[in-house]
CSV table of C-alpha atoms in Angstrom, one decimal:
chain,number,residue,atom,x,y,z
N,1,MET,CA,188.0,186.0,-43.8
N,2,LYS,CA,189.4,185.1,-40.5
N,3,ASP,CA,187.8,181.4,-39.1
N,4,TYR,CA,186.3,181.6,-35.6
N,5,GLU,CA,188.6,179.5,-34.4
N,6,GLU,CA,191.6,181.7,-35.4
N,7,ILE,CA,190.1,184.9,-33.6
N,8,VAL,CA,189.6,182.7,-30.5
N,9,ALA,CA,192.9,181.1,-30.4
N,10,PHE,CA,194.2,183.4,-27.6
N,11,LEU,CA,191.7,181.3,-25.1
N,12,ASP,CA,193.3,178.2,-23.3
N,13,GLN,CA,192.5,174.7,-24.8
N,14,TRP,CA,191.9,173.3,-21.5
N,15,GLY,CA,190.8,176.5,-19.6
N,16,CYS,CA,188.6,177.0,-16.7
N,17,PHE,CA,185.4,178.0,-18.4
N,18,GLN,CA,186.3,175.1,-21.1
N,19,LYS,CA,186.3,172.6,-18.0
N,20,ALA,CA,182.5,174.0,-16.7
N,21,VAL,CA,181.6,173.8,-20.1
N,22,PHE,CA,182.6,170.4,-20.6
N,23,LEU,CA,181.4,169.3,-17.4
N,24,LEU,CA,178.1,171.4,-17.0
N,25,LEU,CA,176.6,169.9,-20.3
N,26,CYS,CA,178.0,166.5,-19.4
N,27,VAL,CA,175.7,166.9,-16.7
N,28,SER,CA,172.8,168.4,-18.3
N,29,ILE,CA,172.7,164.9,-20.5
N,30,ILE,CA,172.4,162.2,-17.6
N,31,PRO,CA,168.6,162.1,-17.4
N,32,ASN,CA,168.6,161.4,-21.5
N,33,GLY,CA,169.8,157.9,-20.0
N,34,PHE,CA,167.0,157.8,-18.0
N,35,GLY,CA,164.1,158.8,-20.9
N,36,ALA,CA,165.6,156.1,-23.3
N,37,PHE,CA,165.4,153.3,-21.4
N,38,ASN,CA,162.6,153.3,-19.1
N,39,LEU,CA,160.4,152.3,-21.3
N,40,VAL,CA,162.4,148.7,-20.9
N,41,PHE,CA,160.6,148.6,-17.5
N,42,LEU,CA,157.7,150.5,-18.1
N,43,THR,CA,156.5,148.4,-20.7
N,44,ASP,CA,157.9,144.5,-19.7
N,45,VAL,CA,155.1,141.8,-19.5
N,46,PRO,CA,155.3,140.1,-16.2
N,47,ASP,CA,154.1,136.1,-16.9
N,48,HIS,CA,150.6,136.4,-16.0
N,49,HIS,CA,147.6,134.2,-16.6
N,50,CYS,CA,143.5,134.4,-17.2
N,51,PHE,CA,142.2,135.5,-13.0
N,52,ILE,CA,140.4,132.6,-11.3
N,53,PRO,CA,137.4,134.2,-8.9
N,54,ASP,CA,137.0,132.5,-5.5
N,55,LEU,CA,135.9,130.1,-6.1
N,56,ASN,CA,134.4,126.5,-3.8
N,57,LEU,CA,137.1,124.7,-6.5
N,58,SER,CA,138.9,122.0,-5.4
N,59,GLU,CA,142.4,121.9,-5.3
N,60,GLU,CA,143.4,119.7,-8.2
N,61,TRP,CA,140.4,121.4,-10.2
N,62,ARG,CA,142.0,125.1,-9.5
N,63,LYS,CA,145.6,123.8,-10.4
N,64,SER,CA,144.2,122.6,-13.9
N,65,ILE,CA,141.6,125.4,-14.8
N,66,ILE,CA,144.3,127.1,-16.9
N,67,PRO,CA,145.1,124.9,-20.1
N,68,LYS,CA,149.0,124.2,-20.7
N,69,THR,CA,150.2,125.4,-23.9
N,70,VAL,CA,153.9,125.0,-25.4
N,71,LEU,CA,156.1,127.5,-25.9
N,72,ASN,CA,159.5,128.4,-27.2
N,73,GLY,CA,159.8,123.9,-26.6
N,74,LYS,CA,158.7,124.6,-22.5
N,75,GLN,CA,154.9,123.8,-21.2
N,76,GLU,CA,153.8,126.8,-19.8
N,77,LEU,CA,150.1,128.0,-18.6
N,78,ASN,CA,147.9,129.6,-21.3
N,79,ARG,CA,148.0,133.2,-20.6
N,80,CYS,CA,145.2,134.3,-23.2
N,81,SER,CA,142.6,131.7,-22.1
N,82,ARG,CA,140.9,129.3,-19.4
N,83,TYR,CA,138.2,126.5,-19.4
N,84,ARG,CA,135.1,127.1,-19.2
N,85,LEU,CA,134.1,128.4,-14.8
N,86,ASP,CA,130.9,127.1,-14.9
N,87,VAL,CA,132.1,123.7,-16.4
N,88,VAL,CA,135.1,123.3,-14.2
N,89,GLN,CA,132.7,124.4,-11.1
N,90,ASN,CA,130.1,121.6,-11.7
N,91,LEU,CA,132.1,119.1,-12.7
N,92,SER,CA,134.2,119.9,-9.1
N,93,ASP,CA,131.1,119.4,-7.1
N,94,ARG,CA,130.6,116.1,-8.4
N,95,GLY,CA,133.8,115.0,-7.2
N,96,LEU,CA,135.7,114.0,-10.5
N,97,ILE,CA,139.4,114.1,-10.9
N,98,PRO,CA,141.0,116.2,-13.5
N,99,GLY,CA,143.4,114.5,-15.8
N,100,ARG,CA,141.8,110.8,-14.2
N,101,ASP,CA,138.1,110.7,-14.7
N,102,ILE,CA,138.0,113.6,-17.6
N,103,ASN,CA,140.0,114.1,-20.2
N,104,LEU,CA,140.9,117.9,-20.1
N,105,THR,CA,141.2,118.5,-23.6
N,106,ASP,CA,137.8,117.8,-24.5
N,107,LEU,CA,137.0,121.1,-22.1
N,108,GLU,CA,135.7,124.3,-23.4
N,109,GLU,CA,138.2,127.1,-22.7
N,110,GLU,CA,136.8,130.5,-22.7
N,111,ARG,CA,138.6,134.3,-22.8
N,112,CYS,CA,139.7,135.6,-19.5
N,113,VAL,CA,136.8,137.8,-19.2
N,114,ASP,CA,137.3,138.2,-15.4
N,115,GLY,CA,140.9,139.5,-16.1
N,116,TRP,CA,144.5,138.3,-15.6
N,117,SER,CA,146.8,137.2,-12.7
N,118,TYR,CA,149.9,138.9,-12.7
N,119,SER,CA,153.1,137.9,-11.7
N,120,THR,CA,154.8,139.9,-9.2
N,121,ASP,CA,158.2,138.4,-9.0
N,122,ILE,CA,160.0,141.1,-10.7
N,123,TYR,CA,157.4,143.9,-10.7
N,124,LEU,CA,154.7,145.3,-8.9
N,125,SER,CA,153.2,146.9,-11.4
N,126,THR,CA,154.1,148.1,-15.1
N,127,VAL,CA,152.2,150.0,-17.6
N,128,VAL,CA,151.2,146.1,-19.2
N,129,THR,CA,149.7,145.2,-15.6
N,130,GLU,CA,147.9,148.5,-14.9
N,131,PHE,CA,145.6,149.1,-18.4
N,132,ASP,CA,146.1,144.8,-19.2
N,133,LEU,CA,147.9,145.1,-22.4
N,134,VAL,CA,148.2,141.4,-23.1
N,135,CYS,CA,145.9,139.0,-25.2
N,136,SER,CA,144.3,140.6,-27.9
N,137,ASP,CA,145.2,144.1,-26.5
N,138,GLN,CA,149.4,143.4,-27.0
N,139,TRP,CA,149.5,144.8,-30.1
N,140,ALA,CA,149.5,148.0,-27.7
N,141,GLN,CA,153.3,146.6,-26.5
N,142,PRO,CA,155.2,147.9,-29.4
N,143,PHE,CA,152.7,150.3,-30.4
N,144,THR,CA,153.7,152.4,-26.9
N,145,THR,CA,157.7,152.2,-28.1
N,146,SER,CA,156.6,153.0,-31.2
N,147,VAL,CA,154.3,156.8,-30.0
N,148,PHE,CA,157.6,157.7,-28.2
N,149,PHE,CA,159.9,157.1,-31.4
N,150,ILE,CA,157.1,159.0,-33.6
N,151,GLY,CA,157.4,161.7,-30.5
N,152,VAL,CA,161.0,161.9,-30.8
N,153,LEU,CA,161.1,161.9,-35.4
N,154,VAL,CA,158.7,165.2,-34.6
N,155,GLY,CA,161.0,166.6,-31.8
N,156,SER,CA,164.5,166.0,-33.8
N,157,PHE,CA,162.8,167.6,-36.8
N,158,PHE,CA,161.3,170.9,-35.3
N,159,SER,CA,163.8,171.7,-32.7
N,160,GLY,CA,167.0,171.6,-34.9
N,161,GLN,CA,165.1,174.3,-37.0
N,162,LEU,CA,164.0,176.1,-33.9
N,163,SER,CA,167.6,175.6,-32.2
N,164,ASP,CA,168.7,177.3,-35.1
N,165,ARG,CA,166.7,180.0,-35.2
N,166,TYR,CA,166.7,180.9,-31.3
N,167,GLY,CA,169.3,179.5,-30.2
N,168,ARG,CA,171.1,176.4,-28.9
N,169,LYS,CA,170.6,177.2,-25.1
N,170,PRO,CA,166.8,178.1,-24.7
N,171,ILE,CA,166.1,174.8,-26.6
N,172,LEU,CA,168.5,172.8,-24.7
N,173,PHE,CA,166.6,174.1,-21.8
N,174,ALA,CA,162.7,174.2,-22.5
N,175,THR,CA,163.4,170.7,-23.8
N,176,MET,CA,164.5,169.9,-20.8
N,177,ALA,CA,162.0,171.3,-19.0
N,178,ALA,CA,159.4,169.6,-21.0
N,179,GLN,CA,160.6,165.8,-19.9
N,180,THR,CA,160.6,166.8,-16.5
N,181,ILE,CA,157.0,168.2,-17.0
N,182,PHE,CA,155.5,164.8,-19.1
N,183,THR,CA,157.2,162.4,-17.6
N,184,PHE,CA,155.8,163.6,-13.8
N,185,ALA,CA,152.3,164.3,-15.7
N,186,GLN,CA,152.2,160.4,-16.9
N,187,VAL,CA,152.6,159.7,-13.1
N,188,PHE,CA,148.8,160.2,-13.3
N,189,SER,CA,147.5,158.6,-16.4
N,190,THR,CA,143.9,157.0,-15.9
N,191,SER,CA,144.2,154.9,-19.1
N,192,TRP,CA,146.7,154.2,-21.9
N,193,THR,CA,145.2,155.8,-24.3
N,194,MET,CA,146.2,159.3,-21.8
N,195,PHE,CA,149.4,157.7,-21.2
N,196,VAL,CA,150.5,157.4,-24.7
N,197,ILE,CA,150.0,160.7,-25.3
N,198,LEU,CA,152.0,162.4,-22.6
N,199,LEU,CA,154.6,159.6,-23.8
N,200,PHE,CA,154.2,161.3,-27.2
N,201,PHE,CA,154.7,164.9,-25.7
N,202,ASN,CA,157.9,163.5,-23.7
N,203,GLY,CA,159.7,162.2,-26.5
N,204,LEU,CA,159.6,165.1,-28.5
N,205,GLY,CA,162.2,167.0,-25.5
N,206,GLN,CA,164.1,163.7,-25.4
N,207,ILE,CA,166.4,163.2,-28.2
N,208,SER,CA,166.0,167.5,-28.4
N,209,ASN,CA,167.8,167.7,-25.5
N,210,PHE,CA,170.3,165.6,-26.3
N,211,VAL,CA,171.5,167.3,-30.0
N,212,ALA,CA,170.8,170.3,-27.9
N,213,ALA,CA,173.5,169.6,-25.9
N,214,LEU,CA,175.9,167.9,-27.9
N,215,VAL,CA,175.9,170.7,-31.1
N,216,LEU,CA,176.0,173.3,-28.1
N,217,GLY,CA,179.4,171.7,-26.9
N,218,THR,CA,180.6,171.2,-29.8
N,219,GLU,CA,180.0,175.1,-30.6
N,220,LEU,CA,181.9,176.6,-27.6
N,221,LEU,CA,184.7,173.7,-27.0
N,222,SER,CA,188.1,173.6,-28.9
N,223,LYS,CA,189.0,171.1,-32.0
N,224,THR,CA,190.9,169.3,-29.6
N,225,MET,CA,188.1,169.3,-26.8
N,226,ARG,CA,185.4,168.2,-29.5
N,227,VAL,CA,186.5,164.8,-30.0
N,228,LEU,CA,187.2,164.0,-26.2
N,229,PHE,CA,183.4,166.3,-25.2
N,230,THR,CA,181.2,163.9,-27.8
N,231,THR,CA,183.2,160.6,-26.9
N,232,LEU,CA,184.2,160.3,-23.3
N,233,GLY,CA,181.9,163.3,-22.4
N,234,ALA,CA,178.6,163.4,-23.8
N,235,PHE,CA,178.2,159.7,-24.2
N,236,LEU,CA,180.0,158.3,-21.1
N,237,PHE,CA,177.3,160.8,-18.9
N,238,TYR,CA,174.8,159.4,-21.8
N,239,CYS,CA,175.7,156.5,-20.3
N,240,ILE,CA,175.4,157.0,-16.6
N,241,GLY,CA,172.3,157.6,-17.0
N,242,TYR,CA,172.0,154.4,-18.9
N,243,MET,CA,173.6,152.3,-15.9
N,244,THR,CA,171.7,153.8,-13.0
N,245,LEU,CA,168.4,153.6,-14.6
N,246,PRO,CA,168.3,149.4,-13.2
N,247,TRP,CA,169.2,150.1,-10.1
N,248,ILE,CA,166.8,152.6,-9.4
N,249,ALA,CA,164.0,150.3,-11.5
N,250,PHE,CA,165.2,147.5,-9.0
N,251,GLY,CA,164.4,148.9,-6.0
N,252,ILE,CA,161.3,150.9,-7.1
N,253,ARG,CA,159.2,147.8,-8.5
N,254,ASP,CA,156.1,150.2,-9.0
N,255,TRP,CA,155.3,152.2,-13.1
N,256,ARG,CA,154.0,155.4,-10.9
N,257,THR,CA,156.5,155.6,-8.0
N,258,LEU,CA,159.9,154.9,-10.7
N,259,LEU,CA,158.6,157.8,-13.1
N,260,ALA,CA,158.2,160.1,-9.8
N,261,VAL,CA,161.6,159.4,-9.5
N,262,LEU,CA,162.8,160.4,-12.5
N,263,SER,CA,161.5,163.4,-13.3
N,264,ALA,CA,162.0,164.6,-9.4
N,265,THR,CA,166.1,163.8,-10.5
N,266,SER,CA,165.3,165.8,-13.6
N,267,VAL,CA,165.0,168.4,-12.1
N,268,VAL,CA,167.7,169.2,-10.3
N,269,TYR,CA,169.1,169.9,-14.1
N,270,ILE,CA,167.5,172.9,-14.8
N,271,PRO,CA,169.2,175.3,-12.8
N,272,LEU,CA,172.4,175.0,-15.1
N,273,TRP,CA,170.8,177.7,-17.2
N,274,TRP,CA,172.4,180.0,-15.3
N,275,PHE,CA,175.8,178.4,-15.3
N,276,ILE,CA,175.9,177.3,-19.7
N,277,PRO,CA,176.8,180.4,-22.2
N,278,GLU,CA,175.4,180.2,-25.5
N,279,SER,CA,177.0,179.3,-28.4
N,280,PRO,CA,179.3,182.6,-29.6
N,281,ARG,CA,179.2,180.7,-33.2
N,282,TRP,CA,175.6,181.1,-33.4
N,283,LEU,CA,175.2,184.4,-31.9
N,284,ILE,CA,177.8,185.9,-34.6
N,285,THR,CA,175.7,183.8,-37.4
N,286,GLN,CA,172.6,186.3,-36.2
N,287,GLY,CA,174.6,189.1,-36.0
N,288,ARG,CA,174.8,189.8,-32.8
N,289,VAL,CA,178.4,190.1,-32.8
N,290,MET,CA,178.8,192.1,-29.2
N,291,GLU,CA,176.6,189.4,-27.0
N,292,ALA,CA,179.0,186.3,-28.6
N,293,GLU,CA,182.2,188.7,-27.8
N,294,VAL,CA,180.6,189.3,-24.3
N,295,ILE,CA,181.0,185.6,-23.6
N,296,VAL,CA,184.0,185.0,-24.9
N,297,ARG,CA,186.1,188.0,-23.1
N,298,ASP,CA,184.3,186.2,-19.8
N,299,ALA,CA,185.5,182.8,-21.1
N,300,ALA,CA,189.0,184.5,-21.3
N,301,ARG,CA,189.0,185.9,-17.4
N,302,LYS,CA,187.6,182.6,-16.3
N,303,ASN,CA,191.2,181.3,-18.2
N,304,LYS,CA,193.0,184.4,-17.0
N,305,VAL,CA,194.4,185.4,-20.0
N,306,GLN,CA,194.2,188.8,-21.6
N,307,ALA,CA,191.8,189.1,-24.9
N,308,PRO,CA,192.4,191.8,-27.3
N,309,SER,CA,190.8,195.2,-27.1
N,310,VAL,CA,188.8,194.1,-30.5
N,311,ILE,CA,188.0,189.9,-31.1
N,312,PHE,CA,185.2,190.2,-33.7
N,313,ARG,CA,185.8,192.7,-36.8
N,314,GLU,CA,182.7,192.6,-39.0
N,315,SER,CA,185.2,192.5,-41.8
N,316,GLU,CA,186.4,189.0,-40.3
N,317,VAL,CA,183.7,187.2,-39.5
N,318,GLY,CA,181.9,185.7,-42.2
N,319,PHE,CA,177.7,184.9,-42.1
N,320,GLY,CA,176.6,182.2,-44.2
N,321,SER,CA,173.3,181.5,-45.8
N,322,THR,CA,168.8,159.1,-33.0
N,323,LEU,CA,169.0,149.4,-32.1
N,324,ARG,CA,170.0,149.8,-28.7
N,325,LEU,CA,166.8,148.8,-28.4
N,326,PHE,CA,166.8,146.3,-30.9
N,327,LEU,CA,170.0,144.6,-29.4
N,328,TYR,CA,168.2,145.6,-25.7
N,329,ARG,CA,165.2,143.5,-26.7
N,330,CYS,CA,167.0,140.8,-28.8
N,331,SER,CA,169.3,140.1,-25.2
N,332,ILE,CA,169.9,137.0,-24.2
N,333,CYS,CA,171.1,136.8,-21.2
N,334,LEU,CA,171.3,135.6,-17.7
N,335,GLY,CA,167.3,136.0,-17.6
N,336,ASN,CA,167.4,139.4,-15.4
N,337,PRO,CA,165.7,142.2,-16.8
N,338,PHE,CA,167.4,144.3,-14.2
N,339,LEU,CA,171.0,142.9,-15.2
N,340,ASN,CA,170.5,142.5,-18.4
N,341,CYS,CA,169.9,147.0,-18.9
N,342,PHE,CA,173.5,147.2,-16.9
N,343,LEU,CA,174.8,144.7,-18.7
N,344,SER,CA,174.1,146.1,-22.2
N,345,ALA,CA,174.8,149.9,-20.5
N,346,ILE,CA,178.1,149.2,-19.2
N,347,THR,CA,179.2,147.5,-22.8
N,348,GLU,CA,179.2,150.8,-23.6
N,349,VAL,CA,182.2,152.1,-21.5
N,350,PRO,CA,184.6,150.9,-23.2
N,351,ALA,CA,183.5,151.7,-26.5
N,352,TYR,CA,183.2,155.5,-25.7
N,353,ILE,CA,187.3,155.9,-24.9
N,354,VAL,CA,188.0,153.3,-27.8
N,355,SER,CA,186.1,156.1,-29.8
N,356,SER,CA,187.7,158.4,-28.0
N,357,CYS,CA,191.0,157.5,-29.6
N,358,LEU,CA,190.3,157.2,-32.6
N,359,LEU,CA,188.0,159.9,-33.0
N,360,ARG,CA,191.7,161.4,-33.0
N,361,LYS,CA,193.9,159.5,-35.2
N,362,CYS,CA,191.3,158.2,-37.4
N,363,PRO,CA,189.3,159.7,-40.8
N,364,ARG,CA,185.3,159.3,-39.8
N,365,ARG,CA,184.7,157.5,-42.7
N,366,VAL,CA,187.2,154.5,-42.2
N,367,ILE,CA,186.1,153.8,-38.7
N,368,LEU,CA,182.9,154.2,-39.4
N,369,SER,CA,182.5,151.7,-41.8
N,370,THR,CA,183.8,149.3,-40.4
N,371,PHE,CA,182.1,149.4,-36.8
N,372,LEU,CA,179.2,149.6,-38.9
N,373,VAL,CA,180.3,146.0,-40.5
N,374,ILE,CA,181.3,144.8,-36.9
N,375,GLY,CA,177.7,145.3,-36.0
N,376,GLY,CA,175.8,143.7,-38.8
N,377,GLY,CA,178.1,140.9,-39.1
N,378,VAL,CA,177.5,140.2,-35.8
N,379,LEU,CA,174.1,140.1,-36.6
N,380,LEU,CA,174.0,138.1,-39.3
N,381,LEU,CA,176.7,135.4,-37.8
N,382,ILE,CA,174.8,134.9,-34.3
N,383,GLN,CA,172.3,133.4,-35.7
N,384,PHE,CA,173.6,130.0,-37.0
N,385,ILE,CA,175.1,130.3,-33.0
N,386,PRO,CA,173.6,126.5,-31.8
N,387,ASP,CA,171.4,127.2,-28.3
N,388,THR,CA,173.7,125.1,-26.5
N,389,LEU,CA,176.1,127.9,-26.7
N,390,HIS,CA,174.8,130.1,-24.7
N,391,TYR,CA,177.7,132.3,-23.8
N,392,VAL,CA,179.1,132.4,-27.3
N,393,ALA,CA,175.9,134.0,-28.1
N,394,LEU,CA,176.2,136.3,-25.2
N,395,ALA,CA,180.3,137.3,-26.3
N,396,LEU,CA,179.6,138.0,-29.7
N,397,GLU,CA,175.9,140.1,-28.7
N,398,MET,CA,178.0,142.2,-27.2
N,399,THR,CA,180.8,142.2,-29.7
N,400,GLY,CA,177.5,143.4,-31.7
N,401,LYS,CA,176.6,146.1,-28.8
N,402,PHE,CA,180.5,147.6,-28.8
N,403,GLY,CA,180.0,147.8,-32.6
N,404,PHE,CA,176.9,149.9,-33.2
N,405,THR,CA,178.1,151.8,-30.2
N,406,MET,CA,181.0,152.8,-31.6
N,407,ALA,CA,178.5,153.5,-34.9
N,408,PHE,CA,176.6,155.8,-33.3
N,409,THR,CA,179.5,157.8,-31.2
N,410,ILE,CA,181.3,158.3,-34.3
N,411,VAL,CA,178.3,159.5,-37.0
N,412,TYR,CA,176.9,162.2,-34.0
N,413,ILE,CA,180.7,163.9,-33.8
N,414,TYR,CA,181.0,163.3,-37.6
N,415,THR,CA,177.5,165.0,-38.5
N,416,ALA,CA,178.1,168.0,-36.4
N,417,GLU,CA,181.5,168.2,-38.5
N,418,ILE,CA,179.6,167.8,-41.7
N,419,TYR,CA,177.2,171.2,-41.1
N,420,PRO,CA,177.7,174.7,-41.3
N,421,THR,CA,177.3,176.5,-37.6
N,422,VAL,CA,174.1,178.5,-39.7
N,423,LEU,CA,172.3,174.8,-40.3
N,424,ARG,CA,174.2,172.7,-38.0
N,425,ASN,CA,170.8,172.2,-35.4
N,426,VAL,CA,168.6,171.7,-38.3
N,427,GLY,CA,171.1,169.1,-39.8
N,428,MET,CA,171.7,167.3,-36.5
N,429,GLY,CA,168.1,167.2,-36.5
N,430,MET,CA,166.8,166.2,-39.7
N,431,CYS,CA,169.5,163.2,-39.3
N,432,SER,CA,168.0,161.9,-35.9
N,433,SER,CA,163.8,162.7,-37.6
N,434,ALA,CA,165.4,160.1,-39.9
N,435,ALA,CA,167.2,157.7,-37.1
N,436,ARG,CA,163.7,157.7,-35.2
N,437,ILE,CA,162.4,155.4,-38.4
N,438,GLY,CA,164.2,152.9,-37.4
N,439,SER,CA,163.5,153.4,-33.6
N,440,ILE,CA,159.8,153.4,-34.3
N,441,THR,CA,159.7,150.3,-36.8
N,442,ALA,CA,162.2,148.3,-34.3
N,443,PRO,CA,159.4,146.8,-32.4
N,444,TYR,CA,157.6,145.6,-35.1
N,445,VAL,CA,161.1,144.3,-36.7
N,446,ILE,CA,161.2,142.3,-33.6
N,447,TYR,CA,158.0,141.0,-33.4
N,448,LEU,CA,159.4,139.3,-36.9
N,449,GLY,CA,160.6,137.1,-34.7
N,450,THR,CA,157.6,135.0,-33.8
N,451,TYR,CA,156.9,134.3,-37.3
N,452,ASN,CA,161.2,133.5,-38.1
N,453,LYS,CA,163.5,134.3,-35.5
N,454,VAL,CA,166.2,134.9,-37.8
N,455,LEU,CA,163.9,137.6,-40.1
N,456,PRO,CA,164.6,140.2,-37.2
N,457,TYR,CA,168.7,139.3,-37.4
N,458,ILE,CA,168.8,139.4,-41.4
N,459,LEU,CA,167.5,142.6,-41.8
N,460,MET,CA,168.6,144.5,-39.2
N,461,GLY,CA,172.3,143.0,-40.1
N,462,SER,CA,171.5,143.6,-44.2
N,463,LEU,CA,171.1,147.4,-43.4
N,464,THR,CA,173.9,148.0,-41.3
N,465,ILE,CA,175.9,146.8,-43.9
N,466,ALA,CA,174.8,148.4,-46.5
N,467,SER,CA,174.5,151.6,-45.2
N,468,SER,CA,178.6,151.1,-44.3
N,469,VAL,CA,178.8,151.3,-47.9
N,470,VAL,CA,176.9,154.4,-48.4
N,471,ASN,CA,178.9,156.5,-45.6
N,472,PHE,CA,181.9,156.5,-48.1
N,473,PHE,CA,179.7,158.7,-50.0
N,474,LEU,CA,180.1,161.5,-47.3
N,475,PRO,CA,183.1,164.2,-46.8
N,476,GLU,CA,185.8,163.5,-45.1
N,477,THR,CA,185.9,165.9,-42.2
N,478,PHE,CA,189.2,164.5,-40.0
N,479,ASN,CA,191.7,167.1,-39.4
N,480,LYS,CA,189.4,170.0,-41.1
N,481,ASP,CA,188.0,173.3,-39.1
N,482,LEU,CA,184.1,173.0,-38.3
N,483,PRO,CA,182.8,174.7,-41.5
N,484,GLU,CA,181.1,178.0,-40.8
N,485,THR,CA,179.4,178.7,-44.2
N,486,VAL,CA,177.6,176.9,-46.7
N,487,GLU,CA,180.2,177.5,-49.1
N,488,GLN,CA,182.5,176.2,-46.2
N,489,MET,CA,180.5,172.7,-46.5
N,490,GLN,CA,180.7,172.9,-50.4
N,491,GLU,CA,184.5,172.5,-49.8
N,492,LEU,CA,184.4,169.9,-48.0
N,493,SER,CA,181.5,167.8,-50.4
N,494,MET,CA,183.8,168.8,-53.8
N,495,GLU,CA,186.5,166.8,-52.2
N,496,THR,CA,184.8,164.0,-51.6
N,497,ASP,CA,183.6,164.0,-55.4
N,498,SER,CA,187.3,164.2,-56.1
N,499,PHE,CA,188.1,161.0,-54.2
N,500,HIS,CA,184.8,159.5,-56.0
N,501,TYR,CA,186.5,160.1,-58.8
N,502,CYS,CA,189.6,158.5,-58.1
N,503,PHE,CA,187.9,155.7,-56.7
N,504,THR,CA,186.3,155.1,-59.4
N,505,PHE,CA,189.2,155.0,-61.9
N,506,ILE,CA,191.3,153.1,-59.9
């Protein structure tokens, strides 16, 4: 039985066909950089305090009606209460001066019964200001993010099975269309409940689209180009979307307009359907050999090479049986959300370049565990940096971000190399589903910092270090062909068992 890559060896490694597929798939990934991080701006919480109706209050009382509170060592206006309006009105009418004639701490407070006033220094409006997700309803802030990643979790699970059953290409464009439609529908949300329901369906298409594109590129491109596509291709173009987002958000400070613009930019990618082919590997596993041969012959024509008269013979073809958020939310740099997001994104570029070089020369398990240790180690170490050493903490944070980005890049190609063609999209979907558990719980892990600021770092750092150890129980795929069948995947596992036996003996 010949290996698929042996059969199509007559194609150039980097011909016109591969270049077109490489570029088009990379371009299709750009909108994922928008969808994964737009909640940073949509759900941001501007400064706010209780709304004060336009009453005849003296200037002194208007400035003093909001109680002062100490937050993180700084005195700020209370965000959730004010002094009773009728009492303040009476004291103002009597000409009494707050702080001189009246001790403010003796006055009774009341909740923000008239709503809130929000600062417009950074945003004209966000989902939080639109639906008043503050004070007693502030639980809805992290829950909104969790709903999105629950959608991603569900989408990861089902899209993998659908992709292995109906094809990589249909699911790639179906999820792309779903993202576009539900992003645009969110613009017309009339309540927070409606917004999160649409956000859930948006999440269904988010990671599903990314994984489908990654698997399709992995199966269409040659062994040498596969690594380049996964690192400098897919992830770099994802990062381009990520880096572009804060500039779009900087120019558009209204959440509805921002979503409308992001959905409009996604529409232009749907016509790529006519230029991106289906995976011949997948077609062969479905017995659709003639369709696979048509695609390979078209590739030969575009590459200007001569294809054999018969490419696939049935006897030769075997048939077998998703922290960045955490790191971004914990960002300590400069206090500007747009600059924070841009710096967080730009840190990923060198990580993709370095990972592209390392993946060509180094075993997967070693480099994945190494960068997990770097990322987890920084999380454990950064809590000991004094607040006065701001730039030391910032440098450590960027180092940790670099480590996690490297690990994130490596784990995707590693996963694609472990699973056989007949199960590849299901396998990646299941692994991505497991990753979404972390995404769903991340907002609440961050909120542990309200009780003790070191808890999120200890928890995330410890889990990361533990995962670097567990990684060594996976099979090594470096310099090995993609498995086509379950039997070939089991051969990889048997080699790993031998490694573990020798390791234990030592």
